[in-house]
Structures are given as C-alpha cells and as structure tokens.
C-alpha cells in the first residue's frame, strides 16, 4: 500500500526564432540539475520546434537551449509531483551573425522511479500485493486497506459508509452506479489495483461524502501475444461456531470457493486487442444471526436467521485500442457480467426459554443479475505533451430478476407465499474532458450528461394464510437526469501547491408509483448545486509537507433506497424504501501532514465532516404487532471527526510493515421523523455519540528470492449505528506466495480470520422494543492458487 506516485514528469514546449516567431527544428534541449549541473535528459526539437523531455523526477533544474547560429539560452525549471505533464512558455532564441549551422549529438536518458511521492490526495493499493486476501472477492480484498472497514457488506472510509465506488473511474451497474452493490461477489482476480480518494476533486461526480474508491480492472498493452491464466480453490466454515436453534436445516460447512481466470492481449502496430474473463463460484454461510427481541410489555422472542448461499459471478471484458495515428486513439470495449445467487434460509422464532416454537420461516431466493455495457472513447493528443481531449460514451443495461418462495409454519397453520421482482435499468452516459498542462500545473475541465431509467415490477403471489402485503406490489419507475460541468486548476512551485475546482450539477429525479399503492404516491425533486473543492499545501522542506482540504459533496438516494416494495428477507424485520427521501449534503475539511524519509513515511490527517439530511434506516413497530419495519429516512444533522495515521517502514530487504490507525467521533443529533409504512407512526431519537476507531497492521516478509509472506491484523472498536451500537471485532490473516517457473508462474496459500474471531454483535433500541444480535457468518477461509504468465 502506497500513496499515488508519478513515475516521471514530461516537460514539453516550443522553441521559436525571435525575429520570425517561426518554430526552430533540431534545437538541442538539455535538462541539468540546478545544484551541480549534472546531465539528466536531452532531446532535439521537431520540425515545428516542439520538444518533450520524459521521465523527469520532481526537483529543480536548468533547461539549456542551443542551436548553431543562435545564442544559447538557459531557464530555471521547477518540477513538482502533482502533474505528469508540464508545458513551459515558448522559448525565443536570438540569431547570431556569421554562425555556421551544426547539429550536435544529443544523448537520451531516463530517470529512476520516484520512490515516495509527496501527493496526499490519493492512496493506491495493488491487489496482487495483498497475499492474505488473494483469490476472493473485491470486498474481501479491501479489508486490509488503510482507513477502510467493512460492515454489513458495505465499505466504510473513516467510519462512514457514504462511499462512491467506481470501476475504471466510472460509475457502473457492477457496483450500483456509485453505491456498493455486488462488491462481495466481483472476483478480485479481475482487478489490477484499488485507489482510495478521501478528498476528490471536481472532475469526479459529486456524490460520496466519505470519499471515492476507484477499482481499476486489468488490461495489458504489451507487444505481441501475451496473457495470464490462474486458478484458485478454497474452503470455509470448517466447523459450526454456534449450533442452530431446534428444528431447522443444517448450516453450510466445508464450503467450496472456485476462481478460474484468464487474461489475453495481442498488440501489433496500431492495434491492441484485450480480453479478461473471471469466474468466481462460492458457497458460503452468508448469514447466521441470533437475535433476542424484548418488547416493552415484557414479551421476549428468540430467533435465528441462517442463510446458505450459492453464488456464481462471471465477468467478461473485451475491447480494442486503435491508435489511428500518433495523436488520435479510439477504444471500443464491452463488458458482460452475470451474477447468479441461490439462497436457502431458515428463520425459527421461539419464546423466552426456547420451549415453544412460535413460527418457522423457510425461504428460497433465486436471483439473476445481468449486466451488459458498451463503451466508446476517443482521445486526441495535441502536439504539446499532456494536452488532451477525451470524449466518451457509455451504454449500460442491467437486469435484476429476483424470485422469492416462502414457507410460513405457524402453530395452527402453514402457508406458502412467493414474489417476483423484475427491474430493467438503462443508462446513457456522455462525457467530454479537456486537460491543458501549464508551466506550474494544469487546467482540467469537462462536461457530463447522464440519463437513467429503472422501471421495476413487483408481483406478490399469496398462498394460504398469506403474510405478504399484496397491495404493496405493482410497478414503479425511477428516472434520473444529471447534466454537470466542472473546472479544476492545479498549481505547484517549489514551496506551494494549490488545487481549486468547482463542479455544478443539475439533478432531476422523478419516481412514478403505481396509483393503487396503499401508502406511497409518485414523487420528484430537482436542484442545481455547486460543489467546490480546495487543497492548499506548503512544503516545509524536502521531507515535510502540510496540506489543507475542503470539499462539498452530496449523497443522492439510490433507486433501491426509495423502492416502495417491502423486502421479506427477514420474516419479522421488514425493509422498505421511501420515495420522499432527499439528498444528504456534506461539507468536509481536513488538515494533513506527511513526513517522509529514505525508508518510509508517516502520514497524519485531522478531518471533520458535517452532514445535513443524514440518510439512515429507522426501525419502528406499529400498534398490535411485533413486526419491525425498517424505513429509510433523512435523520437530520450528523458529524464525523477524527485522526488518521499511516506509518510505512522498510526495516530491511527481508521485512517491512505498515500500520494504519484511525480514531474518530461520530454524532447524530436528536431528530424526529414520520414513517408512513405500513401506517403512520412517529419515531423520535435523542442525540447519539460514540468514539470509535480501528487499527491495522500489515507485515510483509521477503523470506528469499521469489518467496513472500504477509501477516495482517485488524481491530475494529465499538461504534454507533442507526438506533444502536456495534461491538468490537478482530481478525488475523496470513498469506504466502512463491514465484516459480523462472518468474512466469506463482503459487499462493492464504487463510483469513485464522482465529475465527470475527463476529458482528449489535444492540438496537426502538420505540417499544429493543434487540441484540450476534452474527456468526462465515469469515474463516483457506485458499490455494496458481497463476502463469506467458
């Protein structure tokens, strides 16, 4: 894990004749260090007088321009770490009389990679380097990332789950267009690296107040035929951690995990063809939650929700890069994703002492998600290096086909219910991005347009003694239109860095509801809002830098958050969306410091976020019922403040480590809301505060040439959640890998949650009830894998 690094900067410009202002060809251009005039790089200008020097490390230099018949000219140059390309102002050479033209030899060299970058805005994580989590899903791979925690299948950054997840810099259906769906099934074998951006600039979409996680998929560009094949097998749930309540079907044990993958690439002259195919099949004890509910009248109900899950996730990405000429490139690609989920679950309900079974709810879920994407992108490179125009179009079709079948066993009756949900999502994205390098930074600007439509149909099929709310079915259609424009300016000199940007978005949301729905009606909203960002940094010296960040962002309710249909994946805790839900706006400030030395660095950040219209689920009961209804609401104001530190240290060639610590304070102000479903009821909550945090330690061992190992430990402190608290959690992961077959092959073996200690424990308090839950879901998995490059 390391901060984002710029390997080398490209310096470009144009040399002209001062008298005629025409470009001069074959001018010698040399870069020398300012301190001792040591040669760094050199080139000659092209026909139009343009030149480029590549691979220049950050530092201070002298540029020297010489051409026979003209006076030599030098110019100081500072190269920073924020921009990959710098464009210097035109150089004008004066002619000397009676000078003979002579072309001198110029030697080209390349600089070494900058080992530790001074950038603070982005942290980059290589999936291949995370040995202890290889062979699993993307969500599992994220558990060791600095500042990242995983809770209830969602990623949190610094204790906040309002995170936007991107694929290759774009919102896609694979992750719910910025939300976090599907992360637990996307194969990590398809991923190259993961970027964490805590303070995004205006070029990113404005949603995601906690930050952005950008998942970058694999894509090769080597000449000729090349590729990589891999295969991983694993098993989990080696023993039953807590026995089932009586009379239900067994928990999954010795669950298989199978992950084959293949990557192919062919590049010749102007064409590059690529293919990436990954399949992840898993059986897992996805849920094993033991709950005790206590009502104000003294009633106590004990229950268990056990869910055995079979999942098969296939992703296929293919495309072609066509380098039309040296300045124009066209890329056309397609992606197909198929996620098949089969859940077989049992949920028994017992009285206080487990002497009487009150109810048994058994279900089968059969869900198929299909994603088809087509992308066309065009890039024009202007004659000065790094001066770019990018135009892109993306079409997405995403189908969610879900069937549920329920058997409801009561003491005096038995019933069988079912429902079918079908959702066909279509999204059109168009964007234009422009980048212009400057001598001390760059300008970025662009526009984006999105048109999104999600028609959904829910068909309830009641059986005898049905418990389903059949009137709550029908149809609903979500429509989203978002045009946006942004501008971003980056400046850097020897002491100061600045980034100033603004994004303006117009958002129009329309949610049309079946007029026969008993509770909800059609609703809509729109707004035009600015989202500024600012970063100011001061370099104290070569080893220390201070930065200040400011960001304003938004979290718009996703279609699932406002979906009006009750969800029966828990028989007595019913989840429902809310079409009256509105966006959550957040302002963030951060003070960061980085101290680096030859063998490591220490990064510290103080941060504070203030959110208005906080989106959360509110659980409540209705009179004369023990059913709990969990409905999304805007809960008012919330705050998240903390301190994050990352210490990365290389001790020797054989051992290095990184420690990430994060301590924060979460607060949700007192609020009162009205839940409309299934009937109107008022929920009020007093102010909640908690101090929490997490600590992660990654130890990296290079035992011998080609043999590496990783030992990771994660501790998550108790924290507040909507209407309650979650207990502490702890786990240890271990992984080893060995390079074989002259570096072309690789074997790895890893194990997650070695001590089987990761149990999620919660305490929830609502009006008229309270409950505690302990979830002994599957966390311990051992995997063995092999890959071969050719």
PDB file of C-alpha atoms in Angstrom, residues 1-6 81-82 114-124 497 535-549 590-606 643-649:
ATOM      1  CA  UNK A   1       0.000   0.000   0.000  1.00  0.00           C
ATOM      2  CA  UNK A   2       1.450   3.361  -1.013  1.00  0.00           C
ATOM      3  CA  UNK A   3       0.493   6.867  -1.930  1.00  0.00           C
ATOM      4  CA  UNK A   4      -0.200   7.504  -5.617  1.00  0.00           C
ATOM      5  CA  UNK A   5       3.086   8.078  -7.372  1.00  0.00           C
ATOM      6  CA  UNK A   6       4.121   9.852 -10.554  1.00  0.00           C
ATOM      7  CA  UNK A  81       4.742  15.911  -8.118  1.00  0.00           C
ATOM      8  CA  UNK A  82       1.148  16.886  -8.905  1.00  0.00           C
ATOM      9  CA  UNK A 114      10.350   8.388  -7.710  1.00  0.00           C
ATOM     10  CA  UNK A 115      10.271   6.090  -4.733  1.00  0.00           C
ATOM     11  CA  UNK A 116       7.987   8.132  -2.459  1.00  0.00           C
ATOM     12  CA  UNK A 117       5.609  10.728  -3.830  1.00  0.00           C
ATOM     13  CA  UNK A 118       4.563  13.841  -1.936  1.00  0.00           C
ATOM     14  CA  UNK A 119       0.953  13.574  -3.063  1.00  0.00           C
ATOM     15  CA  UNK A 120      -1.606  13.381  -0.279  1.00  0.00           C
ATOM     16  CA  UNK A 121      -4.861  13.159  -2.245  1.00  0.00           C
ATOM     17  CA  UNK A 122      -4.765   9.507  -3.296  1.00  0.00           C
ATOM     18  CA  UNK A 123      -3.612   6.167  -1.913  1.00  0.00           C
ATOM     19  CA  UNK A 124      -3.103   3.253  -4.301  1.00  0.00           C
ATOM     20  CA  UNK A 497       0.704  23.637  -4.065  1.00  0.00           C
ATOM     21  CA  UNK A 535      -6.479  21.986  -1.475  1.00  0.00           C
ATOM     22  CA  UNK A 536      -3.620  24.178  -0.308  1.00  0.00           C
ATOM     23  CA  UNK A 537      -0.227  22.706   0.613  1.00  0.00           C
ATOM     24  CA  UNK A 538       3.052  24.143   1.868  1.00  0.00           C
ATOM     25  CA  UNK A 539       6.360  22.268   1.606  1.00  0.00           C
ATOM     26  CA  UNK A 540       8.308  22.924   4.785  1.00  0.00           C
ATOM     27  CA  UNK A 541      11.342  21.127   3.361  1.00  0.00           C
ATOM     28  CA  UNK A 542      12.214  18.036   1.303  1.00  0.00           C
ATOM     29  CA  UNK A 543      10.741  15.770   3.990  1.00  0.00           C
ATOM     30  CA  UNK A 544       7.719  17.637   5.352  1.00  0.00           C
ATOM     31  CA  UNK A 545       4.547  18.950   3.764  1.00  0.00           C
ATOM     32  CA  UNK A 546       1.324  20.351   5.220  1.00  0.00           C
ATOM     33  CA  UNK A 547      -1.991  20.284   3.347  1.00  0.00           C
ATOM     34  CA  UNK A 548      -5.455  21.706   3.943  1.00  0.00           C
ATOM     35  CA  UNK A 549      -8.511  20.285   2.144  1.00  0.00           C
ATOM     36  CA  UNK A 590      -9.014  18.084   6.560  1.00  0.00           C
ATOM     37  CA  UNK A 591      -5.533  19.025   7.730  1.00  0.00           C
ATOM     38  CA  UNK A 592      -2.840  16.624   6.544  1.00  0.00           C
ATOM     39  CA  UNK A 593       0.887  16.241   7.184  1.00  0.00           C
ATOM     40  CA  UNK A 594       3.371  13.918   5.558  1.00  0.00           C
ATOM     41  CA  UNK A 595       6.907  13.261   6.760  1.00  0.00           C
ATOM     42  CA  UNK A 596       8.982  11.008   4.537  1.00  0.00           C
ATOM     43  CA  UNK A 597      12.473   9.599   4.764  1.00  0.00           C
ATOM     44  CA  UNK A 598      14.552   7.179   2.702  1.00  0.00           C
ATOM     45  CA  UNK A 599      12.956   4.017   4.098  1.00  0.00           C
ATOM     46  CA  UNK A 600       9.399   5.113   4.848  1.00  0.00           C
ATOM     47  CA  UNK A 601       6.906   7.822   5.662  1.00  0.00           C
ATOM     48  CA  UNK A 602       4.412   8.936   8.302  1.00  0.00           C
ATOM     49  CA  UNK A 603       1.110  10.432   7.166  1.00  0.00           C
ATOM     50  CA  UNK A 604      -1.323  12.126   9.575  1.00  0.00           C
ATOM     51  CA  UNK A 605      -4.705  13.703   8.914  1.00  0.00           C
ATOM     52  CA  UNK A 606      -7.213  15.535  11.116  1.00  0.00           C
ATOM     53  CA  UNK A 643      -7.464  11.473  13.323  1.00  0.00           C
ATOM     54  CA  UNK A 644      -5.929   9.034  10.849  1.00  0.00           C
ATOM     55  CA  UNK A 645      -2.259   7.989  10.769  1.00  0.00           C
ATOM     56  CA  UNK A 646      -0.323   5.719   8.406  1.00  0.00           C
ATOM     57  CA  UNK A 647       3.238   4.646   9.155  1.00  0.00           C
ATOM     58  CA  UNK A 648       5.027   2.778   6.387  1.00  0.00           C
ATOM     59  CA  UNK A 649       8.521   1.467   7.188  1.00  0.00           C
TER      60      UNK A 649
END
